[in-house]
Amino acid sequence: MATTQPRRFKTIGEFHQFRELPKPEHPLISVINLESTKQLPANETGIVKDFYSIALKRNFNARMKYGQQEFDFNEGLMFFMAPGQVLKIEIEKDTILQQTGWMLLVHPDFLWNTPLAKTIKHYEYFDYSVNEALFLSEKEEAIMAGIVESIQQEYHAAIDKFSQDIIIAQLEVLLKYADRFYQRQFITRKIANHKILDRLEKLIADYFNSDDLMKQGLPTVQYVAENLNLSPTYLSGLLKLITGQTTQQHIHDKLIEKAKEKLSATDLSVSEIAYELGFEHPQSFSKLFKTKTSLSPLEFRQSFN
């Protein structure tokens, strides 16, 4: 029977026990060889870990729901999960799970009182985990595997006062490489990225041409991202690379275009235009318009005429 609630793991030791692995050599950090892990039950299995999980999987013959998307693991695919995120795996009945690769588990307590405890939250791909995984080339995969192997060797060795600092430094290098490879993925997937941009343009245009703008106000970044099946952070990062602007800036620019159209082609007052554009207070509209154009709405109308 399918599990109704995700199975939660508070410690790395609990996760090892569930996957019928030996007790972790270090309670707060572990590298797992995925070929040696237990067969998961059939049907949908939800897993929540209270620790960071960085994994690379290959030849995975089950469907994995990673947020809003399913992923094919025939190629090296890496993904990052922050504590508390949900991973769902669907395994068909009588299927023997096959997978290769590795998984690096890091408990937040391992990072306690180190700079990485704060900076790890700034790596946006831990937000991307719900929508966008990282596709690696063979060379990139080898780099990541080498770093993970070094981490494993370090905690296999006798623990001393240098061990944590060395592992933390290796973790930071791994995360920096992931950052680089994600930026490369943005660039190499230009066609897909520009299709997202086209969908964004249509979404905002349709919203601005409907009654939603007057009734509900400006579309939020969350609304736009959800309708594109992307996380807000991923969408803003992508737009920043393609257009140099965040999602919020993009929405505001489209709003200003619409405002200019109404100021130049209608006799509506500034207050009426502000209302039609979803502003409760005309002053807020005028302030945004001036910030974007260096002119007040009335000055723009006069200069246009």
XYZ file of C-alpha atoms in Angstrom:
305
model
C 0.000 0.000 0.000
C 1.291 3.482 -0.842
C 2.502 5.586 2.055
C 0.168 8.507 2.687
C 2.653 10.579 4.671
C 6.307 11.071 3.708
C 8.779 9.143 5.834
C 10.876 11.610 7.830
C 14.480 11.091 8.889
C 15.838 13.303 11.650
C 19.337 11.822 11.678
C 21.716 10.347 9.138
C 21.846 7.217 11.303
C 18.074 6.703 10.883
C 18.432 6.990 7.107
C 21.285 4.435 7.092
C 19.156 2.046 9.119
C 16.200 2.466 6.743
C 18.397 1.706 3.738
C 19.971 -1.259 5.613
C 23.416 0.305 5.541
C 26.108 0.033 8.217
C 26.057 2.649 10.946
C 27.606 5.896 9.600
C 31.240 6.399 10.537
C 30.453 10.021 11.383
C 27.021 10.917 12.828
C 26.785 14.226 10.936
C 28.209 13.459 7.483
C 28.097 10.427 5.217
C 28.750 9.349 1.628
C 26.544 6.510 0.373
C 27.194 4.287 -2.642
C 23.721 3.982 -4.173
C 24.400 0.541 -5.655
C 24.632 -0.875 -2.133
C 21.321 0.493 -0.840
C 18.149 -1.444 -0.076
C 15.293 -1.914 -2.529
C 12.582 0.665 -1.820
C 8.932 -0.474 -1.592
C 6.753 -0.259 -4.686
C 4.296 2.579 -5.311
C 4.886 6.134 -4.285
C 7.410 6.694 -1.517
C 7.862 10.153 -0.051
C 11.062 10.941 1.817
C 11.887 13.989 3.937
C 15.348 14.431 5.446
C 16.216 16.917 8.186
C 19.672 17.308 6.667
C 21.246 18.381 3.379
C 21.358 15.820 0.592
C 23.528 16.146 -2.511
C 23.220 13.232 -4.911
C 24.254 12.085 -8.346
C 22.269 9.239 -9.863
C 22.595 7.232 -13.046
C 20.559 4.432 -14.641
C 17.673 4.964 -12.248
C 14.727 2.796 -13.383
C 12.033 4.508 -11.317
C 10.192 7.770 -11.657
C 11.371 10.494 -9.347
C 9.193 13.503 -8.669
C 11.442 16.346 -7.790
C 8.992 19.132 -7.012
C 6.867 19.708 -10.128
C 9.002 17.675 -12.524
C 9.947 14.095 -13.274
C 13.514 13.293 -14.256
C 15.178 10.726 -16.477
C 18.339 9.396 -14.878
C 19.941 7.779 -17.925
C 22.506 10.543 -17.876
C 24.430 11.847 -14.880
C 22.019 14.081 -13.025
C 22.794 15.864 -9.775
C 20.338 17.441 -7.409
C 20.452 19.293 -4.127
C 17.935 19.097 -1.323
C 17.787 21.306 1.744
C 16.423 19.998 5.060
C 12.644 19.533 4.989
C 12.160 19.168 1.233
C 10.101 16.266 -0.117
C 11.353 13.717 -2.634
C 8.839 11.262 -4.094
C 9.817 8.059 -5.842
C 7.368 5.902 -7.810
C 8.407 2.284 -8.306
C 6.182 -0.040 -10.298
C 5.161 -3.306 -8.687
C 7.631 -6.189 -9.134
C 10.298 -3.758 -10.395
C 13.789 -4.311 -9.028
C 15.252 -0.877 -8.433
C 18.511 -0.194 -10.222
C 20.682 2.825 -9.601
C 24.278 3.890 -9.617
C 25.931 6.965 -8.240
C 26.412 8.453 -4.800
C 24.702 10.527 -2.146
C 26.362 12.966 0.231
C 24.449 13.671 3.455
C 25.372 16.620 5.675
C 23.557 17.422 8.892
C 23.186 21.164 9.654
C 24.883 20.549 13.019
C 28.090 19.685 11.163
C 28.136 23.236 9.791
C 27.339 24.873 13.129
C 29.507 27.870 14.009
C 31.175 27.916 10.569
C 30.726 30.524 7.796
C 29.213 27.797 5.573
C 26.259 27.477 7.958
C 25.082 30.851 6.634
C 26.451 30.860 3.090
C 24.982 27.451 2.181
C 21.538 29.091 2.285
C 22.660 31.506 -0.435
C 23.275 28.761 -3.007
C 20.144 29.107 -5.093
C 20.160 25.557 -6.442
C 18.912 24.315 -3.076
C 15.737 26.193 -4.110
C 16.026 24.836 -7.639
C 15.768 21.369 -6.143
C 12.001 21.526 -6.439
C 12.158 22.177 -10.174
C 15.541 22.011 -11.798
C 18.307 19.457 -11.382
C 21.861 19.752 -12.710
C 22.866 17.839 -15.835
C 26.597 17.069 -15.818
C 29.067 16.257 -18.542
C 31.431 13.334 -17.925
C 34.232 15.742 -17.051
C 32.046 17.676 -14.609
C 30.817 14.455 -13.049
C 34.397 13.308 -12.500
C 35.250 16.589 -10.743
C 32.310 16.240 -8.352
C 33.017 12.563 -7.688
C 36.641 13.383 -6.881
C 35.641 15.971 -4.276
C 33.115 13.618 -2.672
C 35.725 10.868 -2.544
C 38.122 13.252 -0.762
C 35.404 14.067 1.791
C 34.809 10.360 2.366
C 38.520 9.650 2.796
C 38.823 12.483 5.308
C 36.106 11.223 7.661
C 37.327 7.624 7.180
C 40.667 8.722 8.607
C 41.218 9.304 12.296
C 39.234 12.389 13.366
C 41.376 15.215 14.690
C 41.043 18.971 15.210
C 41.642 19.608 11.494
C 39.044 17.160 10.135
C 35.998 19.405 10.216
C 37.803 22.388 8.673
C 39.152 20.222 5.844
C 35.743 18.697 5.081
C 34.045 22.102 5.247
C 36.610 23.465 2.769
C 35.929 20.536 0.418
C 32.181 21.091 0.724
C 32.639 24.743 -0.210
C 34.644 23.739 -3.291
C 31.908 21.281 -4.319
C 29.213 23.945 -3.934
C 31.274 26.490 -5.906
C 31.689 24.000 -8.759
C 27.940 23.312 -8.667
C 27.343 27.059 -8.952
C 29.617 27.199 -12.001
C 27.956 24.195 -13.639
C 24.478 25.624 -13.064
C 25.518 28.837 -14.803
C 26.854 26.735 -17.661
C 23.516 24.926 -17.817
C 21.687 28.254 -18.082
C 23.851 29.144 -21.074
C 23.881 25.781 -22.881
C 20.115 25.385 -22.614
C 19.417 28.661 -24.383
C 16.586 27.343 -26.543
C 14.676 25.971 -23.547
C 15.402 29.136 -21.590
C 14.095 31.412 -24.327
C 10.965 29.289 -24.585
C 10.440 30.018 -20.886
C 10.913 33.716 -21.638
C 8.307 33.503 -24.428
C 5.864 31.805 -22.062
C 6.551 34.471 -19.444
C 5.832 37.267 -21.930
C 2.531 35.650 -22.930
C 1.554 34.984 -19.307
C 2.104 38.594 -18.266
C 0.444 39.974 -21.436
C -2.649 37.797 -20.884
C -2.798 38.833 -17.229
C -2.499 42.531 -18.088
C -5.192 42.242 -20.738
C -7.639 40.529 -18.385
C -9.687 41.781 -15.454
C -7.193 40.172 -13.050
C -4.980 43.252 -13.010
C -7.791 45.517 -11.793
C -9.229 42.956 -9.377
C -6.087 41.412 -7.917
C -3.326 43.907 -8.603
C 0.082 43.159 -10.067
C 0.965 39.484 -10.507
C 3.386 38.352 -7.825
C 6.680 36.634 -8.571
C 5.252 33.536 -6.856
C 2.191 33.579 -9.158
C 4.318 33.899 -12.297
C 6.769 31.184 -11.219
C 4.002 28.725 -10.301
C 2.303 29.211 -13.661
C 5.599 28.458 -15.404
C 6.264 25.426 -13.149
C 9.470 26.965 -11.854
C 10.662 28.057 -8.443
C 10.714 31.859 -7.928
C 14.478 31.808 -7.320
C 15.215 29.764 -10.436
C 13.039 31.998 -12.610
C 14.660 35.196 -11.339
C 18.134 33.698 -11.795
C 17.295 32.661 -15.348
C 15.838 36.050 -16.275
C 18.822 37.803 -14.716
C 21.114 35.846 -17.030
C 18.994 36.371 -20.177
C 17.700 39.913 -19.654
C 19.765 41.322 -16.796
C 16.580 41.797 -14.756
C 14.807 39.908 -12.005
C 11.218 38.676 -12.370
C 9.948 41.609 -10.300
C 11.779 44.103 -12.530
C 10.362 42.354 -15.597
C 6.801 42.623 -14.257
C 7.321 46.311 -13.458
C 8.672 47.011 -16.953
C 5.614 45.412 -18.539
C 3.436 47.483 -16.235
C 5.174 50.695 -17.300
C 4.664 49.762 -20.963
C 0.947 49.337 -20.287
C 0.844 52.628 -18.366
C 2.562 54.501 -21.199
C 0.026 53.081 -23.624
C -2.877 54.321 -21.517
C -1.272 57.726 -20.877
C -0.608 58.313 -24.554
C -3.693 56.763 -26.140
C -6.535 57.523 -23.712
C -7.991 60.483 -21.856
C -8.153 58.602 -18.564
C -6.893 60.466 -15.523
C -3.779 59.261 -13.734
C -5.978 58.020 -10.870
C -8.178 56.048 -13.285
C -5.120 54.533 -14.972
C -3.623 53.634 -11.592
C -6.863 51.886 -10.642
C -7.039 49.957 -13.939
C -3.439 48.827 -13.367
C -4.312 47.405 -9.981
C -3.066 50.180 -7.697
C -5.190 51.025 -4.686
C -3.373 54.318 -4.222
C -2.505 56.516 -7.261
C 0.536 57.831 -5.371
C 2.092 54.356 -5.406
C 1.623 54.152 -9.172
C 3.086 57.631 -9.729
C 6.084 56.828 -7.559
C 6.859 53.607 -9.442
C 6.352 55.315 -12.815
C 8.759 58.110 -11.918
C 11.324 55.652 -10.567
C 11.257 53.766 -13.855
C 11.032 56.689 -16.314
C 12.365 59.739 -14.379
C 9.059 61.430 -15.277
C 5.752 61.645 -13.466
C 2.751 60.227 -15.361
C 1.541 63.771 -16.138
C 5.003 64.840 -17.322
C 5.146 61.800 -19.600
C 1.708 62.581 -21.027
C 2.686 66.210 -21.645
C 6.002 65.284 -23.249
C 4.263 62.767 -25.453
C 1.713 65.306 -26.609
